[in-house]
Amino acid sequence: MSKRVGLQTTIIVAMLSMIGPFTIDSVFPAFARIGVQFGASDAALQQITSIYLFSYAFASLFHGPISDSVGRKPVMVAGMAAFTLASIGCALAPSLAVLLVFRAVQGIFAGAAQIISRALVRDLYDGWQAQRVMAQVSMIFGIAPALAPVVGGWLLAIGDWEVIFFFLTGYAALLLALITFGLPESHPEEKRTPLQMGPIFANMRNVAADGPFARLAFASSLGFSAQFLYIAGAPIFIVRLLGLGERDFWVFFVPMITGMILGSYVNSRLAEWGHSQKVASIGLAIMLGAIALNLGLTSSPLATQLPWPIVGPALIAFGMSLAFPILQLTMLDLFPEKRGTAASLQSFVSLLLNALIAGVVIPAVSGTVFSMALASAAFGITAAGLWAWHLLVARRGA
């Protein structure tokens, strides 16, 4: 693969990875206006996020296995076309119920491109090159959660909340064109499996029952949840707990996403070093230190005084971003012939967990900044423990 084609593929995959954060985060500044128009409570508005994540999670079980059978590009093209139409439906929704229906449709098809793009990267690259590309994708991806709510705030200055969904429509149409004309097919016919539900479900069972896969899938998912708790809870954390406004989301997202980008950058620079497990362990150790700092700050008189409630989440994001690409690649390498299935199942675990966080955990723990820090700590500590368990079992096996 030439450098030009490789760079083009990396950029497109990174843009695909941004569709999820943009679909979730750009809508946050509009929650108050949607609530006023439809007479919805905070708990009802949280379902705008959670129903998207639930549908994304369950649909993600099938995107990867289907791509193992018919190829990566056909599934990505069909998914992004349907997502574009669903975004139009959201913009034209006359009630909260209809909006939630189209959010569910968005979730069903968003993963077709975002999830399969990970398998595509591993199809095209090996070893440290795969780690570097995944880290570069994570760097660009990291911009999205910081940029999306800011863009959402800007769009609200020129129109009402519907403008945000028309923006998502345009972005999805651009991605559809880039997939169609800019990405190679990375899964040749000779490597494809039969498109039959029996073998698909059998592959799912085999992957899901694998102990190392389960440990790595939950380690990466729970580690990301330590920071996603703050991302999904941003409307409550920023507006109600910190007392900021609908155009102040950048105060939180810029430092946090800077941490994500720096962590991914350091990972990419260390890729040729070759000690990927050590890098992941260092990243998770940094995350644990950040968790301890966050608990200390949020239990002190500085709990709601900027910048202190922002410091802990930003450092948590740095540590997890340093480890995340390695956890993902280690998991995919367990099943070289079923990478699509492995990527789908890991995404299912992560998205189901994130949907529960958005719809159940956040309403329960968002009373204070300290209670949010405690919940974040529980996710991060469990993730680090699972990674330590995986390393211990691997060394004993060796």
GROMACS .gro file of C-alpha atoms in nm:
model
  398
    1MET     CA    1   0.000   0.000   0.000
    2SER     CA    2   0.142   0.339  -0.101
    3LYS     CA    3   0.190   0.613   0.158
    4ARG     CA    4  -0.076   0.828  -0.011
    5VAL     CA    5  -0.334   0.549  -0.008
    6GLY     CA    6  -0.237   0.459   0.350
    7LEU     CA    7  -0.279   0.819   0.468
    8GLN     CA    8  -0.610   0.848   0.283
    9THR     CA    9  -0.739   0.528   0.446
   10THR     CA   10  -0.628   0.644   0.792
   11ILE     CA   11  -0.806   0.979   0.755
   12ILE     CA   12  -1.130   0.820   0.630
   13VAL     CA   13  -1.130   0.560   0.909
   14ALA     CA   14  -1.069   0.839   1.162
   15MET     CA   15  -1.359   1.039   1.019
   16LEU     CA   16  -1.579   0.730   1.045
   17SER     CA   17  -1.482   0.689   1.409
   18MET     CA   18  -1.604   1.045   1.472
   19ILE     CA   19  -1.963   0.972   1.367
   20GLY     CA   20  -2.046   0.827   1.708
   21PRO     CA   21  -1.918   1.120   1.920
   22PHE     CA   22  -2.078   1.371   1.683
   23THR     CA   23  -2.412   1.189   1.694
   24ILE     CA   24  -2.408   1.191   2.075
   25ASP     CA   25  -2.221   1.504   2.182
   26SER     CA   26  -2.336   1.764   1.929
   27VAL     CA   27  -2.693   1.726   2.056
   28PHE     CA   28  -2.605   1.797   2.423
   29PRO     CA   29  -2.631   2.178   2.400
   30ALA     CA   30  -2.980   2.138   2.251
   31PHE     CA   31  -3.121   1.929   2.537
   32ALA     CA   32  -3.272   2.232   2.711
   33ARG     CA   33  -3.450   2.350   2.393
   34ILE     CA   34  -3.576   2.001   2.310
   35GLY     CA   35  -3.703   1.971   2.666
   36VAL     CA   36  -3.892   2.299   2.643
   37GLN     CA   37  -4.045   2.220   2.302
   38PHE     CA   38  -4.159   1.869   2.397
   39GLY     CA   39  -4.215   1.925   2.771
   40ALA     CA   40  -3.957   1.659   2.866
   41SER     CA   41  -3.776   1.607   3.196
   42ASP     CA   42  -3.399   1.559   3.239
   43ALA     CA   43  -3.451   1.182   3.274
   44ALA     CA   44  -3.654   1.171   2.952
   45LEU     CA   45  -3.392   1.373   2.765
   46GLN     CA   46  -3.118   1.130   2.874
   47GLN     CA   47  -3.302   0.867   2.666
   48ILE     CA   48  -3.201   1.059   2.353
   49THR     CA   49  -2.853   0.927   2.427
   50SER     CA   50  -2.936   0.592   2.585
   51ILE     CA   51  -3.178   0.467   2.317
   52TYR     CA   52  -2.920   0.548   2.049
   53LEU     CA   53  -2.659   0.349   2.240
   54PHE     CA   54  -2.888   0.053   2.310
   55SER     CA   55  -2.983   0.014   1.944
   56TYR     CA   56  -2.620   0.065   1.840
   57ALA     CA   57  -2.514  -0.206   2.083
   58PHE     CA   58  -2.756  -0.475   1.967
   59ALA     CA   59  -2.710  -0.400   1.597
   60SER     CA   60  -2.331  -0.412   1.641
   61LEU     CA   61  -2.357  -0.787   1.701
   62PHE     CA   62  -2.435  -0.837   1.333
   63HIS     CA   63  -2.233  -0.573   1.143
   64GLY     CA   64  -1.899  -0.750   1.188
   65PRO     CA   65  -2.014  -1.107   1.116
   66ILE     CA   66  -2.199  -0.992   0.804
   67SER     CA   67  -1.884  -0.811   0.686
   68ASP     CA   68  -1.689  -1.135   0.738
   69SER     CA   69  -1.927  -1.290   0.484
   70VAL     CA   70  -1.992  -1.022   0.219
   71GLY     CA   71  -1.692  -0.790   0.261
   72ARG     CA   72  -1.633  -0.470   0.455
   73LYS     CA   73  -1.741  -0.205   0.204
   74PRO     CA   74  -2.095  -0.322   0.119
   75VAL     CA   75  -2.195  -0.321   0.487
   76MET     CA   76  -2.033   0.018   0.547
   77VAL     CA   77  -2.201   0.177   0.244
   78ALA     CA   78  -2.547   0.042   0.328
   79GLY     CA   79  -2.514   0.143   0.693
   80MET     CA   80  -2.408   0.500   0.624
   81ALA     CA   81  -2.684   0.547   0.363
   82ALA     CA   82  -2.948   0.439   0.618
   83PHE     CA   83  -2.791   0.659   0.887
   84THR     CA   84  -2.821   0.961   0.655
   85LEU     CA   85  -3.194   0.901   0.611
   86ALA     CA   86  -3.243   0.848   0.986
   87SER     CA   87  -3.076   1.183   1.057
   88ILE     CA   88  -3.329   1.356   0.832
   89GLY     CA   89  -3.604   1.181   1.028
   90CYS     CA   90  -3.462   1.316   1.356
   91ALA     CA   91  -3.455   1.670   1.219
   92LEU     CA   92  -3.820   1.651   1.113
   93ALA     CA   93  -3.950   1.474   1.426
   94PRO     CA   94  -4.274   1.633   1.554
   95SER     CA   95  -4.250   1.482   1.906
   96LEU     CA   96  -3.999   1.332   2.148
   97ALA     CA   97  -4.137   0.983   2.080
   98VAL     CA   98  -4.073   1.014   1.706
   99LEU     CA   99  -3.730   1.164   1.772
  100LEU     CA  100  -3.643   0.862   1.988
  101VAL     CA  101  -3.756   0.623   1.713
  102PHE     CA  102  -3.523   0.782   1.459
  103ARG     CA  103  -3.242   0.797   1.719
  104ALA     CA  104  -3.282   0.421   1.750
  105VAL     CA  105  -3.255   0.386   1.370
  106GLN     CA  106  -2.941   0.604   1.377
  107GLY     CA  107  -2.794   0.369   1.635
  108ILE     CA  108  -2.878   0.057   1.434
  109PHE     CA  109  -2.676   0.174   1.133
  110ALA     CA  110  -2.401   0.398   1.279
  111GLY     CA  111  -2.188   0.101   1.380
  112ALA     CA  112  -2.187  -0.049   1.031
  113ALA     CA  113  -1.910   0.191   0.934
  114GLN     CA  114  -1.755   0.277   1.269
  115ILE     CA  115  -1.711  -0.078   1.402
  116ILE     CA  116  -1.608  -0.243   1.076
  117SER     CA  117  -1.343   0.025   1.016
  118ARG     CA  118  -1.143  -0.127   1.307
  119ALA     CA  119  -1.142  -0.467   1.139
  120LEU     CA  120  -1.043  -0.297   0.813
  121VAL     CA  121  -0.736  -0.142   0.980
  122ARG     CA  122  -0.625  -0.481   1.114
  123ASP     CA  123  -0.689  -0.638   0.771
  124LEU     CA  124  -0.454  -0.389   0.607
  125TYR     CA  125  -0.176  -0.352   0.867
  126ASP     CA  126   0.032  -0.581   1.089
  127GLY     CA  127   0.234  -0.544   1.410
  128TRP     CA  128   0.354  -0.201   1.517
  129GLN     CA  129   0.211  -0.046   1.200
  130ALA     CA  130  -0.140  -0.152   1.306
  131GLN     CA  131  -0.078  -0.007   1.653
  132ARG     CA  132   0.044   0.322   1.504
  133VAL     CA  133  -0.253   0.353   1.268
  134MET     CA  134  -0.499   0.272   1.548
  135ALA     CA  135  -0.331   0.535   1.766
  136GLN     CA  136  -0.344   0.793   1.485
  137VAL     CA  137  -0.713   0.715   1.434
  138SER     CA  138  -0.766   0.758   1.809
  139MET     CA  139  -0.592   1.098   1.797
  140ILE     CA  140  -0.826   1.227   1.528
  141PHE     CA  141  -1.123   1.055   1.693
  142GLY     CA  142  -1.032   1.233   2.016
  143ILE     CA  143  -1.106   1.570   1.859
  144ALA     CA  144  -1.471   1.479   1.802
  145PRO     CA  145  -1.606   1.479   2.160
  146ALA     CA  146  -1.444   1.820   2.220
  147LEU     CA  147  -1.550   1.965   1.887
  148ALA     CA  148  -1.903   1.821   1.869
  149PRO     CA  149  -2.068   2.010   2.159
  150VAL     CA  150  -1.893   2.331   2.050
  151VAL     CA  151  -2.029   2.284   1.696
  152GLY     CA  152  -2.370   2.208   1.847
  153GLY     CA  153  -2.357   2.538   2.038
  154TRP     CA  154  -2.257   2.729   1.724
  155LEU     CA  155  -2.540   2.570   1.525
  156LEU     CA  156  -2.791   2.675   1.792
  157ALA     CA  157  -2.682   3.034   1.728
  158ILE     CA  158  -2.813   3.013   1.370
  159GLY     CA  159  -3.118   2.794   1.420
  160ASP     CA  160  -3.310   2.565   1.653
  161TRP     CA  161  -3.217   2.210   1.757
  162GLU     CA  162  -3.321   2.064   1.418
  163VAL     CA  163  -3.018   2.230   1.256
  164ILE     CA  164  -2.790   1.992   1.446
  165PHE     CA  165  -2.952   1.688   1.285
  166PHE     CA  166  -2.932   1.844   0.939
  167PHE     CA  167  -2.560   1.891   1.008
  168LEU     CA  168  -2.534   1.519   1.094
  169THR     CA  169  -2.715   1.444   0.767
  170GLY     CA  170  -2.452   1.635   0.570
  171TYR     CA  171  -2.162   1.474   0.755
  172ALA     CA  172  -2.304   1.126   0.698
  173ALA     CA  173  -2.352   1.197   0.325
  174LEU     CA  174  -1.986   1.305   0.305
  175LEU     CA  175  -1.876   0.983   0.476
  176LEU     CA  176  -2.090   0.777   0.238
  177ALA     CA  177  -1.905   0.931  -0.058
  178LEU     CA  178  -1.565   0.877   0.105
  179ILE     CA  179  -1.638   0.510   0.178
  180THR     CA  180  -1.765   0.449  -0.173
  181PHE     CA  181  -1.479   0.614  -0.360
  182GLY     CA  182  -1.191   0.630  -0.112
  183LEU     CA  183  -1.167   0.300   0.078
  184PRO     CA  184  -1.032  -0.032  -0.051
  185GLU     CA  185  -1.206  -0.362   0.013
  186SER     CA  186  -0.981  -0.526   0.273
  187HIS     CA  187  -1.156  -0.863   0.308
  188PRO     CA  188  -1.112  -1.065  -0.016
  189GLU     CA  189  -1.361  -1.330  -0.126
  190GLU     CA  190  -1.133  -1.624  -0.048
  191LYS     CA  191  -1.129  -1.527   0.321
  192ARG     CA  192  -1.504  -1.478   0.355
  193THR     CA  193  -1.734  -1.709   0.551
  194PRO     CA  194  -2.079  -1.826   0.436
  195LEU     CA  195  -2.361  -1.580   0.500
  196GLN     CA  196  -2.567  -1.822   0.708
  197MET     CA  197  -2.717  -1.749   1.048
  198GLY     CA  198  -2.604  -2.082   1.192
  199PRO     CA  199  -2.230  -2.024   1.135
  200ILE     CA  200  -2.265  -1.656   1.230
  201PHE     CA  201  -2.416  -1.742   1.569
  202ALA     CA  202  -2.165  -2.024   1.615
  203ASN     CA  203  -1.877  -1.779   1.558
  204MET     CA  204  -2.036  -1.538   1.806
  205ARG     CA  205  -2.060  -1.812   2.069
  206ASN     CA  206  -1.700  -1.920   2.013
  207VAL     CA  207  -1.566  -1.567   2.044
  208ALA     CA  208  -1.786  -1.472   2.340
  209ALA     CA  209  -1.693  -1.790   2.531
  210ASP     CA  210  -1.320  -1.721   2.500
  211GLY     CA  211  -1.177  -1.619   2.837
  212PRO     CA  212  -0.900  -1.387   2.712
  213PHE     CA  213  -1.146  -1.214   2.479
  214ALA     CA  214  -1.393  -1.153   2.764
  215ARG     CA  215  -1.123  -1.007   2.988
  216LEU     CA  216  -0.990  -0.775   2.717
  217ALA     CA  217  -1.336  -0.670   2.594
  218PHE     CA  218  -1.448  -0.575   2.944
  219ALA     CA  219  -1.113  -0.415   3.031
  220SER     CA  220  -1.127  -0.180   2.731
  221SER     CA  221  -1.501  -0.114   2.772
  222LEU     CA  222  -1.488  -0.041   3.146
  223GLY     CA  223  -1.175   0.171   3.109
  224PHE     CA  224  -1.346   0.386   2.847
  225SER     CA  225  -1.655   0.404   3.069
  226ALA     CA  226  -1.449   0.580   3.336
  227GLN     CA  227  -1.435   0.881   3.103
  228PHE     CA  228  -1.760   0.819   2.913
  229LEU     CA  229  -1.951   0.872   3.238
  230TYR     CA  230  -1.846   1.237   3.219
  231ILE     CA  231  -1.908   1.263   2.844
  232ALA     CA  232  -2.263   1.126   2.855
  233GLY     CA  233  -2.335   1.316   3.176
  234ALA     CA  234  -2.198   1.644   3.042
  235PRO     CA  235  -2.535   1.827   3.032
  236ILE     CA  236  -2.579   1.758   3.405
  237PHE     CA  237  -2.211   1.785   3.506
  238ILE     CA  238  -2.145   2.111   3.322
  239VAL     CA  239  -2.476   2.296   3.351
  240ARG     CA  240  -2.626   2.181   3.681
  241LEU     CA  241  -2.326   2.081   3.895
  242LEU     CA  242  -2.072   2.339   3.772
  243GLY     CA  243  -2.327   2.611   3.692
  244LEU     CA  244  -2.211   2.683   3.335
  245GLY     CA  245  -2.417   2.758   3.020
  246GLU     CA  246  -2.506   2.582   2.695
  247ARG     CA  247  -2.206   2.739   2.515
  248ASP     CA  248  -1.959   2.652   2.790
  249PHE     CA  249  -1.920   2.281   2.714
  250TRP     CA  250  -1.573   2.351   2.576
  251VAL     CA  251  -1.454   2.427   2.933
  252PHE     CA  252  -1.483   2.055   3.007
  253PHE     CA  253  -1.438   1.892   2.668
  254VAL     CA  254  -1.123   2.072   2.552
  255PRO     CA  255  -0.906   1.959   2.849
  256MET     CA  256  -1.052   1.609   2.846
  257ILE     CA  257  -1.007   1.555   2.476
  258THR     CA  258  -0.658   1.707   2.493
  259GLY     CA  259  -0.580   1.425   2.736
  260MET     CA  260  -0.721   1.170   2.490
  261ILE     CA  261  -0.522   1.310   2.197
  262LEU     CA  262  -0.196   1.327   2.395
  263GLY     CA  263  -0.240   0.970   2.516
  264SER     CA  264  -0.298   0.847   2.161
  265TYR     CA  265  -0.001   1.052   2.034
  266VAL     CA  266   0.235   0.903   2.293
  267ASN     CA  267   0.108   0.556   2.202
  268SER     CA  268   0.182   0.614   1.833
  269ARG     CA  269   0.535   0.737   1.913
  270LEU     CA  270   0.602   0.428   2.123
  271ALA     CA  271   0.466   0.183   1.864
  272GLU     CA  272   0.808   0.092   1.719
  273TRP     CA  273   0.945   0.032   2.071
  274GLY     CA  274   0.770  -0.303   2.056
  275HIS     CA  275   0.674  -0.339   2.424
  276SER     CA  276   0.302  -0.290   2.375
  277GLN     CA  277   0.196  -0.467   2.695
  278LYS     CA  278   0.421  -0.242   2.904
  279VAL     CA  279   0.277   0.066   2.736
  280ALA     CA  280  -0.078  -0.050   2.813
  281SER     CA  281   0.016  -0.120   3.175
  282ILE     CA  282   0.173   0.225   3.211
  283GLY     CA  283  -0.139   0.386   3.066
  284LEU     CA  284  -0.368   0.205   3.309
  285ALA     CA  285  -0.138   0.291   3.601
  286ILE     CA  286  -0.163   0.660   3.504
  287MET     CA  287  -0.541   0.621   3.491
  288LEU     CA  288  -0.545   0.476   3.846
  289GLY     CA  289  -0.336   0.768   3.971
  290ALA     CA  290  -0.576   1.011   3.803
  291ILE     CA  291  -0.872   0.835   3.967
  292ALA     CA  292  -0.715   0.881   4.311
  293LEU     CA  293  -0.649   1.249   4.238
  294ASN     CA  294  -1.005   1.297   4.111
  295LEU     CA  295  -1.151   1.146   4.429
  296GLY     CA  296  -0.934   1.372   4.640
  297LEU     CA  297  -1.025   1.690   4.453
  298THR     CA  298  -1.398   1.621   4.433
  299SER     CA  299  -1.418   1.548   4.807
  300SER     CA  300  -1.245   1.877   4.893
  301PRO     CA  301  -1.372   2.238   4.908
  302LEU     CA  302  -1.237   2.273   4.551
  303ALA     CA  303  -1.492   2.024   4.419
  304THR     CA  304  -1.686   2.272   4.200
  305GLN     CA  305  -1.424   2.544   4.158
  306LEU     CA  306  -1.271   2.546   3.810
  307PRO     CA  307  -1.037   2.406   3.694
  308TRP     CA  308  -1.020   2.138   3.966
  309PRO     CA  309  -1.326   1.925   3.875
  310ILE     CA  310  -1.187   1.903   3.519
  311VAL     CA  311  -0.832   1.789   3.605
  312GLY     CA  312  -0.914   1.430   3.705
  313PRO     CA  313  -1.126   1.340   3.398
  314ALA     CA  314  -0.859   1.485   3.165
  315LEU     CA  315  -0.585   1.271   3.322
  316ILE     CA  316  -0.809   0.964   3.322
  317ALA     CA  317  -0.859   1.018   2.949
  318PHE     CA  318  -0.481   1.046   2.893
  319GLY     CA  319  -0.406   0.719   3.068
  320MET     CA  320  -0.685   0.525   2.902
  321SER     CA  321  -0.600   0.659   2.556
  322LEU     CA  322  -0.241   0.542   2.603
  323ALA     CA  323  -0.366   0.188   2.669
  324PHE     CA  324  -0.679   0.165   2.453
  325PRO     CA  325  -0.532   0.093   2.103
  326ILE     CA  326  -0.324  -0.191   2.247
  327LEU     CA  327  -0.620  -0.348   2.427
  328GLN     CA  328  -0.818  -0.334   2.103
  329LEU     CA  329  -0.545  -0.488   1.885
  330THR     CA  330  -0.463  -0.758   2.141
  331MET     CA  331  -0.829  -0.857   2.142
  332LEU     CA  332  -0.859  -0.862   1.759
  333ASP     CA  333  -0.545  -1.071   1.726
  334LEU     CA  334  -0.710  -1.352   1.922
  335PHE     CA  335  -0.928  -1.427   1.614
  336PRO     CA  336  -0.741  -1.352   1.288
  337GLU     CA  337  -1.015  -1.512   1.075
  338LYS     CA  338  -1.306  -1.360   1.268
  339ARG     CA  339  -1.196  -1.002   1.328
  340GLY     CA  340  -1.531  -0.862   1.224
  341THR     CA  341  -1.709  -1.082   1.476
  342ALA     CA  342  -1.459  -0.994   1.751
  343ALA     CA  343  -1.493  -0.621   1.678
  344SER     CA  344  -1.872  -0.648   1.686
  345LEU     CA  345  -1.885  -0.834   2.017
  346GLN     CA  346  -1.642  -0.594   2.185
  347SER     CA  347  -1.846  -0.301   2.059
  348PHE     CA  348  -2.161  -0.469   2.188
  349VAL     CA  349  -2.012  -0.497   2.537
  350SER     CA  350  -1.891  -0.136   2.532
  351LEU     CA  351  -2.207   0.015   2.388
  352LEU     CA  352  -2.443  -0.179   2.613
  353LEU     CA  353  -2.242  -0.063   2.910
  354ASN     CA  354  -2.242   0.296   2.784
  355ALA     CA  355  -2.618   0.284   2.726
  356LEU     CA  356  -2.669   0.170   3.085
  357ILE     CA  357  -2.443   0.452   3.201
  358ALA     CA  358  -2.638   0.713   3.003
  359GLY     CA  359  -2.985   0.588   3.095
  360VAL     CA  360  -2.942   0.442   3.445
  361VAL     CA  361  -2.607   0.518   3.611
  362ILE     CA  362  -2.587   0.893   3.541
  363PRO     CA  363  -2.934   0.976   3.678
  364ALA     CA  364  -2.839   0.774   3.990
  365VAL     CA  365  -2.492   0.921   4.058
  366SER     CA  366  -2.514   1.278   3.926
  367GLY     CA  367  -2.620   1.434   4.255
  368THR     CA  368  -2.268   1.565   4.327
  369VAL     CA  369  -1.931   1.578   4.153
  370PHE     CA  370  -1.793   1.337   4.417
  371SER     CA  371  -2.058   1.072   4.348
  372MET     CA  372  -1.973   1.093   3.976
  373ALA     CA  373  -1.603   1.054   4.063
  374LEU     CA  374  -1.682   0.743   4.269
  375ALA     CA  375  -1.869   0.581   3.981
  376SER     CA  376  -1.586   0.665   3.741
  377ALA     CA  377  -1.337   0.513   3.986
  378ALA     CA  378  -1.533   0.188   4.006
  379PHE     CA  379  -1.516   0.146   3.627
  380GLY     CA  380  -1.147   0.233   3.597
  381ILE     CA  381  -1.027   0.015   3.885
  382THR     CA  382  -1.218  -0.286   3.750
  383ALA     CA  383  -1.067  -0.232   3.404
  384ALA     CA  384  -0.712  -0.223   3.542
  385GLY     CA  385  -0.782  -0.537   3.745
  386LEU     CA  386  -0.902  -0.725   3.436
  387TRP     CA  387  -0.588  -0.626   3.242
  388ALA     CA  388  -0.367  -0.744   3.531
  389TRP     CA  389  -0.562  -1.073   3.534
  390HIS     CA  390  -0.513  -1.114   3.158
  391LEU     CA  391  -0.136  -1.061   3.188
  392LEU     CA  392  -0.111  -1.306   3.478
  393VAL     CA  393  -0.298  -1.579   3.288
  394ALA     CA  394  -0.093  -1.516   2.972
  395ARG     CA  395   0.236  -1.544   3.160
  396ARG     CA  396   0.129  -1.864   3.332
  397GLY     CA  397   0.029  -2.008   2.996
  398ALA     CA  398   0.364  -1.910   2.844
   0.00000   0.00000   0.00000
